[in-house]
Each structure stands twice: as structure tokens, then as C-alpha cells.
Amino acid sequence: GAGVSQSPSNKVTEKGKDVELRCDPISGHTALYWYRQSLGQGLEFLIYFQGNSAPDKSGLPSDRFSAERTGGSVSTLTIQRTQQEDSAVYLCASRPREGRGNEQFFGPGTRLTVL
Amino acid sequence: AQSVTQLDSHVSVSEGTPVLLRCNYSSSYSPSLFWYVQHPNKGLQLLLKYTSAATLVKGINGFEAEFKKSETSFHLTKPSAHMSDAAEYFCVVSLTFYGNNRLAFGKGNQVVVIP
């Protein structure tokens, strides 16, 4: 079946512009995560959605970052007034249901470059 | 709090020799543990996972890992490295407690395989 998809695959923007990154999780997966992967920094948790519960936004680095998940499916990560330090690969992952052992399925990522 | 420590950010192994990637975690509760692999310009792929069943876990591509609670470790091994094993490897700890499903990623091991 189809995996997690993300768009665009690459995004180049100018400092100060807003960007939107999209994630389509695997159909039926209730949990959705956003991560940021910066060079040499590993994966940094950003935000987590689970069903209709309030999202866990504790990983968002600043108020310029926001995310929403419409209808419990597609999610959009928005970065306002982008800065050069926002340059990274943004990964989305989904998980089928609650549970400690359920793996996350990752999308291919969106590479964001802020000039 | 939970965290994951991966020593040796860069690991070089000769083709045909054993691979050992070390992972230590800290968690107040019994964790689920994962190893993910990321090949260049590819998404993250699950290698194996531990979820409180057998402590020796076998994964794909000949990898295995052993959960040792007394040592809080989950080291990844493979008896004989192949050129295709060149990639970055992440150790991940997952904890579900009162709905908190956040994951913690180690900083990764970049593996180079020498012919």
C-alpha cells in the first residue's frame, strides 16, 4: 500500500518568507509526528497529533512554527518568517494506533533551504 | 525523562567484519526500543524493535540487537558487514505513559564500510 508522502520534496525560499510543508499519512493511522533533521543534530521532535486529542506541541522551537491536522488525516507544518537556521529536512511519520511497540512509518522528507 | 546516547558518531568497518553500534538509554519506565536505518537521500526504515518480549531481537538484513535492562543498553550488531550497510543508524526509545507517545532519537551512527 501507499506509504507516508510529503510535499514538496525540496523547497528553497528566501529569508522572511512563509512556507508550508505537507504530509499525507498512511490511511487509517491515527498518530502523526513531525521531526526536523539538521546536519549533525539527529532527529528533533517537533509536534505530535493523536486522533482528536490536543496535539503535543512541546517540540516546536518557536512561535514561528505551527502545524495542523485536518480531518485526522493530512497535516501541514507552517513556518512563518523563515530564518536560515530553519534549513533542514523536515520528516513526517505516522503510526497505526496507540501502543508502545508500534513503529513509526516515515515519509521521505522535505528538504528546506532558506537563503 | 528519557534519552538515548549513541557513542561514536562515525564508525568505519571493513567489509566482512562485525558491526557493533552502541546505544544506551535512560528511562523511568520500561521502554520500547527501535533501531532505524537511513540510507543516503532515503527515508528512515525500521531495522528492528524491542517491545518487552524476547530480549534478543532479530531484524532485517542480518542485524540483531539485545536488550539488557541491567546495563540500559540496546546495542546493534551484525556478524559481517556488507557494502550496502553504509548508512546512518538511529537508536530510538519510545514510551507511552498517560498518552505521551513522544520518541527520543539518538544522534545517530554514520557507518562507513571499507572494501
Short mmCIF file of C-alpha atoms in Angstrom, two decimals:
data_model
loop_
_atom_site.label_atom_id
_atom_site.label_comp_id
_atom_site.label_asym_id
_atom_site.label_seq_id
_atom_site.Cartn_x
_atom_site.Cartn_y
_atom_site.Cartn_z
CA GLY A 1 0.00 0.00 0.00
CA ALA A 2 0.94 3.66 -0.17
CA GLY A 3 3.36 4.91 2.42
CA VAL A 4 3.67 8.31 4.02
CA SER A 5 4.08 11.00 1.41
CA GLN A 6 5.39 14.52 1.81
CA SER A 7 5.41 17.52 -0.46
CA PRO A 8 7.29 19.30 -1.75
CA SER A 9 10.39 17.13 -1.73
CA ASN A 10 12.57 20.23 -1.90
CA LYS A 11 11.80 23.82 -1.05
CA VAL A 12 14.07 26.81 -1.46
CA THR A 13 12.87 30.06 -0.02
CA GLU A 14 14.14 33.46 0.93
CA LYS A 15 14.64 34.55 4.48
CA GLY A 16 11.50 36.10 5.88
CA LYS A 17 9.06 34.22 3.67
CA ASP A 18 6.47 31.75 4.96
CA VAL A 19 6.48 28.10 3.91
CA GLU A 20 4.00 25.25 4.16
CA LEU A 21 5.03 21.62 4.22
CA ARG A 22 2.50 18.88 3.66
CA CYS A 23 2.26 15.35 5.00
CA ASP A 24 -0.13 12.61 3.90
CA PRO A 25 0.00 9.80 6.44
CA ILE A 26 -0.83 6.19 5.78
CA SER A 27 -4.58 5.76 5.60
CA GLY A 28 -6.04 4.76 8.94
CA HIS A 29 -3.03 5.79 11.01
CA THR A 30 -4.19 7.81 13.97
CA ALA A 31 -0.88 9.21 15.15
CA LEU A 32 1.19 11.70 13.16
CA TYR A 33 4.56 13.22 14.01
CA TRP A 34 6.75 15.96 12.63
CA TYR A 35 10.52 15.94 13.11
CA ARG A 36 13.36 18.13 11.98
CA GLN A 37 16.68 16.65 10.90
CA SER A 38 19.52 19.12 10.84
CA LEU A 39 23.05 18.27 9.78
CA GLY A 40 24.83 16.61 12.67
CA GLN A 41 21.88 17.07 15.02
CA GLY A 42 19.92 13.87 14.61
CA LEU A 43 16.15 13.99 14.64
CA GLU A 44 14.41 16.63 16.69
CA PHE A 45 10.79 16.10 17.69
CA LEU A 46 8.52 18.98 16.73
CA ILE A 47 4.87 18.06 17.21
CA TYR A 48 2.62 15.04 17.67
CA PHE A 49 -1.03 14.51 16.77
CA GLN A 50 -3.08 11.62 18.12
CA GLY A 51 -6.65 11.25 16.94
CA ASN A 52 -8.85 14.07 18.17
CA SER A 53 -6.69 14.85 21.18
CA ALA A 54 -4.93 18.16 21.60
CA PRO A 55 -1.56 17.98 19.87
CA ASP A 56 1.70 17.83 21.79
CA LYS A 57 3.43 20.98 20.58
CA SER A 58 6.21 20.93 23.10
CA GLY A 59 8.92 20.37 20.49
CA LEU A 60 8.16 23.41 18.34
CA PRO A 61 11.26 25.65 18.52
CA SER A 62 9.48 28.99 18.33
CA ASP A 63 6.11 30.60 17.74
CA ARG A 64 7.00 30.91 14.07
CA PHE A 65 6.27 27.19 13.79
CA SER A 66 2.76 25.81 13.74
CA ALA A 67 1.03 22.71 12.47
CA GLU A 68 -2.45 21.47 11.95
CA ARG A 69 -4.07 18.22 11.01
CA THR A 70 -7.34 18.44 9.19
CA GLY A 71 -9.90 15.70 9.47
CA GLY A 72 -7.49 13.46 11.29
CA SER A 73 -5.51 12.86 8.12
CA VAL A 74 -3.39 15.35 6.18
CA SER A 75 -1.11 17.61 8.17
CA THR A 76 0.52 20.91 7.30
CA LEU A 77 3.57 22.34 9.03
CA THR A 78 3.87 26.09 8.60
CA ILE A 79 6.98 28.12 9.24
CA GLN A 80 6.48 31.87 9.26
CA ARG A 81 9.20 34.44 8.60
CA THR A 82 11.75 31.74 7.83
CA GLN A 83 15.30 32.08 9.08
CA GLN A 84 18.47 30.48 7.77
CA GLU A 85 18.65 28.24 10.83
CA ASP A 86 15.33 26.71 9.75
CA SER A 87 17.15 24.99 6.88
CA ALA A 88 16.81 21.26 7.49
CA VAL A 89 15.00 18.15 6.36
CA TYR A 90 11.50 18.00 7.81
CA LEU A 91 10.24 14.47 8.30
CA CYS A 92 6.73 13.29 8.89
CA ALA A 93 5.83 9.93 10.36
CA SER A 94 2.60 8.13 11.12
CA ARG A 95 1.72 5.27 13.43
CA PRO A 96 -1.31 2.98 13.27
CA ARG A 97 -2.58 3.20 16.82
CA GLU A 98 -1.66 3.83 20.41
CA GLY A 99 0.82 1.43 21.85
CA ARG A 100 4.38 1.27 22.96
CA GLY A 101 5.54 -1.15 20.33
CA ASN A 102 4.08 0.29 17.19
CA GLU A 103 6.73 1.53 14.84
CA GLN A 104 6.54 4.83 13.08
CA PHE A 105 6.48 4.91 9.30
CA PHE A 106 8.45 7.79 7.88
CA GLY A 107 7.94 9.83 4.78
CA PRO A 108 10.85 10.77 2.50
CA GLY A 109 11.06 14.26 3.97
CA THR A 110 11.04 17.81 2.67
CA ARG A 111 14.43 19.47 2.34
CA LEU A 112 14.03 23.14 3.20
CA THR A 113 16.72 25.62 2.25
CA VAL A 114 16.41 29.20 3.45
CA LEU A 115 18.64 31.60 1.58
CA ALA B 1 12.69 11.95 31.21
CA GLN B 2 14.02 9.70 28.54
CA SER B 3 17.10 9.99 26.39
CA VAL B 4 19.25 7.96 24.10
CA THR B 5 23.01 8.00 23.82
CA GLN B 6 24.82 6.73 20.78
CA LEU B 7 28.57 6.87 21.07
CA ASP B 8 30.90 7.04 18.08
CA SER B 9 29.12 9.33 15.66
CA HIS B 10 31.25 7.88 12.84
CA VAL B 11 32.05 4.18 12.61
CA SER B 12 34.30 2.60 9.98
CA VAL B 13 34.24 -1.14 9.45
CA SER B 14 35.88 -3.36 6.87
CA GLU B 15 33.65 -5.41 4.64
CA GLY B 16 33.15 -8.85 6.12
CA THR B 17 33.97 -7.82 9.71
CA PRO B 18 31.45 -7.47 12.56
CA VAL B 19 29.47 -4.32 13.15
CA LEU B 20 28.72 -3.05 16.65
CA LEU B 21 26.74 0.13 17.26
CA ARG B 22 26.22 1.02 20.88
CA CYS B 23 23.08 2.50 22.34
CA ASN B 24 22.31 3.35 25.94
CA TYR B 25 19.04 4.76 27.09
CA SER B 26 17.63 6.33 30.18
CA SER B 27 14.00 5.91 31.02
CA SER B 28 11.96 5.86 34.17
CA TYR B 29 9.73 3.18 32.77
CA SER B 30 10.06 0.04 30.67
CA PRO B 31 10.71 1.36 27.20
CA SER B 32 10.16 0.16 23.70
CA LEU B 33 13.33 0.46 21.68
CA PHE B 34 13.94 0.66 17.97
CA TRP B 35 16.79 0.86 15.51
CA TYR B 36 16.18 2.74 12.28
CA VAL B 37 18.47 2.98 9.27
CA GLN B 38 18.70 5.87 6.84
CA HIS B 39 20.48 5.38 3.55
CA PRO B 40 21.71 8.46 1.68
CA ASN B 41 18.80 10.54 0.38
CA LYS B 42 16.32 7.93 1.58
CA GLY B 43 13.72 7.85 4.33
CA LEU B 44 14.08 6.14 7.68
CA GLN B 45 13.49 2.39 7.65
CA LEU B 46 12.85 0.23 10.68
CA LEU B 47 15.56 -2.37 11.27
CA LEU B 48 14.16 -3.97 14.40
CA LYS B 49 12.28 -3.27 17.62
CA TYR B 50 12.10 -4.45 21.20
CA THR B 51 8.74 -4.39 22.97
CA SER B 52 9.22 -6.44 26.17
CA ALA B 53 9.15 -9.84 24.52
CA ALA B 54 12.39 -11.66 23.72
CA THR B 55 15.45 -9.67 24.72
CA LEU B 56 17.39 -10.73 21.63
CA VAL B 57 15.71 -9.20 18.64
CA LYS B 58 16.43 -10.10 15.05
CA GLY B 59 15.83 -7.58 12.31
CA ILE B 60 16.23 -7.19 8.60
CA ASN B 61 19.49 -7.52 6.66
CA GLY B 62 21.12 -9.74 9.26
CA PHE B 63 21.06 -7.20 12.08
CA GLU B 64 20.15 -8.03 15.64
CA ALA B 65 20.09 -6.24 18.96
CA GLU B 66 20.00 -7.33 22.57
CA PHE B 67 18.06 -5.52 25.27
CA LYS B 68 19.96 -5.53 28.57
CA LYS B 69 17.96 -3.87 31.29
CA SER B 70 20.75 -4.05 33.86
CA GLU B 71 23.01 -2.12 31.51
CA THR B 72 20.24 0.04 30.00
CA SER B 73 21.62 -0.87 26.61
CA PHE B 74 20.31 -1.92 23.23
CA HIS B 75 23.39 -2.43 21.09
CA LEU B 76 23.04 -3.28 17.41
CA THR B 77 25.21 -5.95 15.84
CA LYS B 78 25.80 -7.73 12.58
CA PRO B 79 28.30 -10.55 12.15
CA SER B 80 29.61 -9.49 8.76
CA ALA B 81 29.37 -6.03 7.23
CA HIS B 82 28.31 -5.59 3.64
CA MET B 83 28.93 -2.58 1.44
CA SER B 84 25.18 -1.92 1.38
CA ASP B 85 25.25 -1.40 5.16
CA ALA B 86 26.82 2.01 4.69
CA ALA B 87 24.19 4.33 6.13
CA GLU B 88 23.21 6.24 9.23
CA TYR B 89 21.69 4.30 12.13
CA PHE B 90 19.46 5.73 14.83
CA CYS B 91 18.57 4.22 18.16
CA VAL B 92 15.14 5.32 19.36
CA VAL B 93 13.29 4.95 22.64
CA SER B 94 9.52 5.09 22.83
CA LEU B 95 7.44 5.48 25.92
CA THR B 96 3.71 5.52 26.25
CA PHE B 97 2.57 6.85 29.58
CA TYR B 98 -0.72 8.62 30.08
CA GLY B 99 -0.94 9.32 26.37
CA ASN B 100 2.55 10.69 25.95
CA ASN B 101 3.91 9.00 22.86
CA ARG B 102 6.98 11.08 22.27
CA LEU B 103 10.04 9.40 20.88
CA ALA B 104 13.64 10.22 21.63
CA PHE B 105 16.23 9.69 18.92
CA GLY B 106 19.91 9.23 19.43
CA LYS B 107 22.20 11.44 17.37
CA GLY B 108 22.98 8.57 15.01
CA ASN B 109 25.95 6.50 13.90
CA GLN B 110 27.28 7.16 10.42
CA VAL B 111 28.65 3.82 9.23
CA VAL B 112 31.27 3.61 6.51
CA VAL B 113 32.14 0.22 5.07
CA ILE B 114 35.66 -0.14 3.71
CA PRO B 115 36.12 -2.60 0.83
#
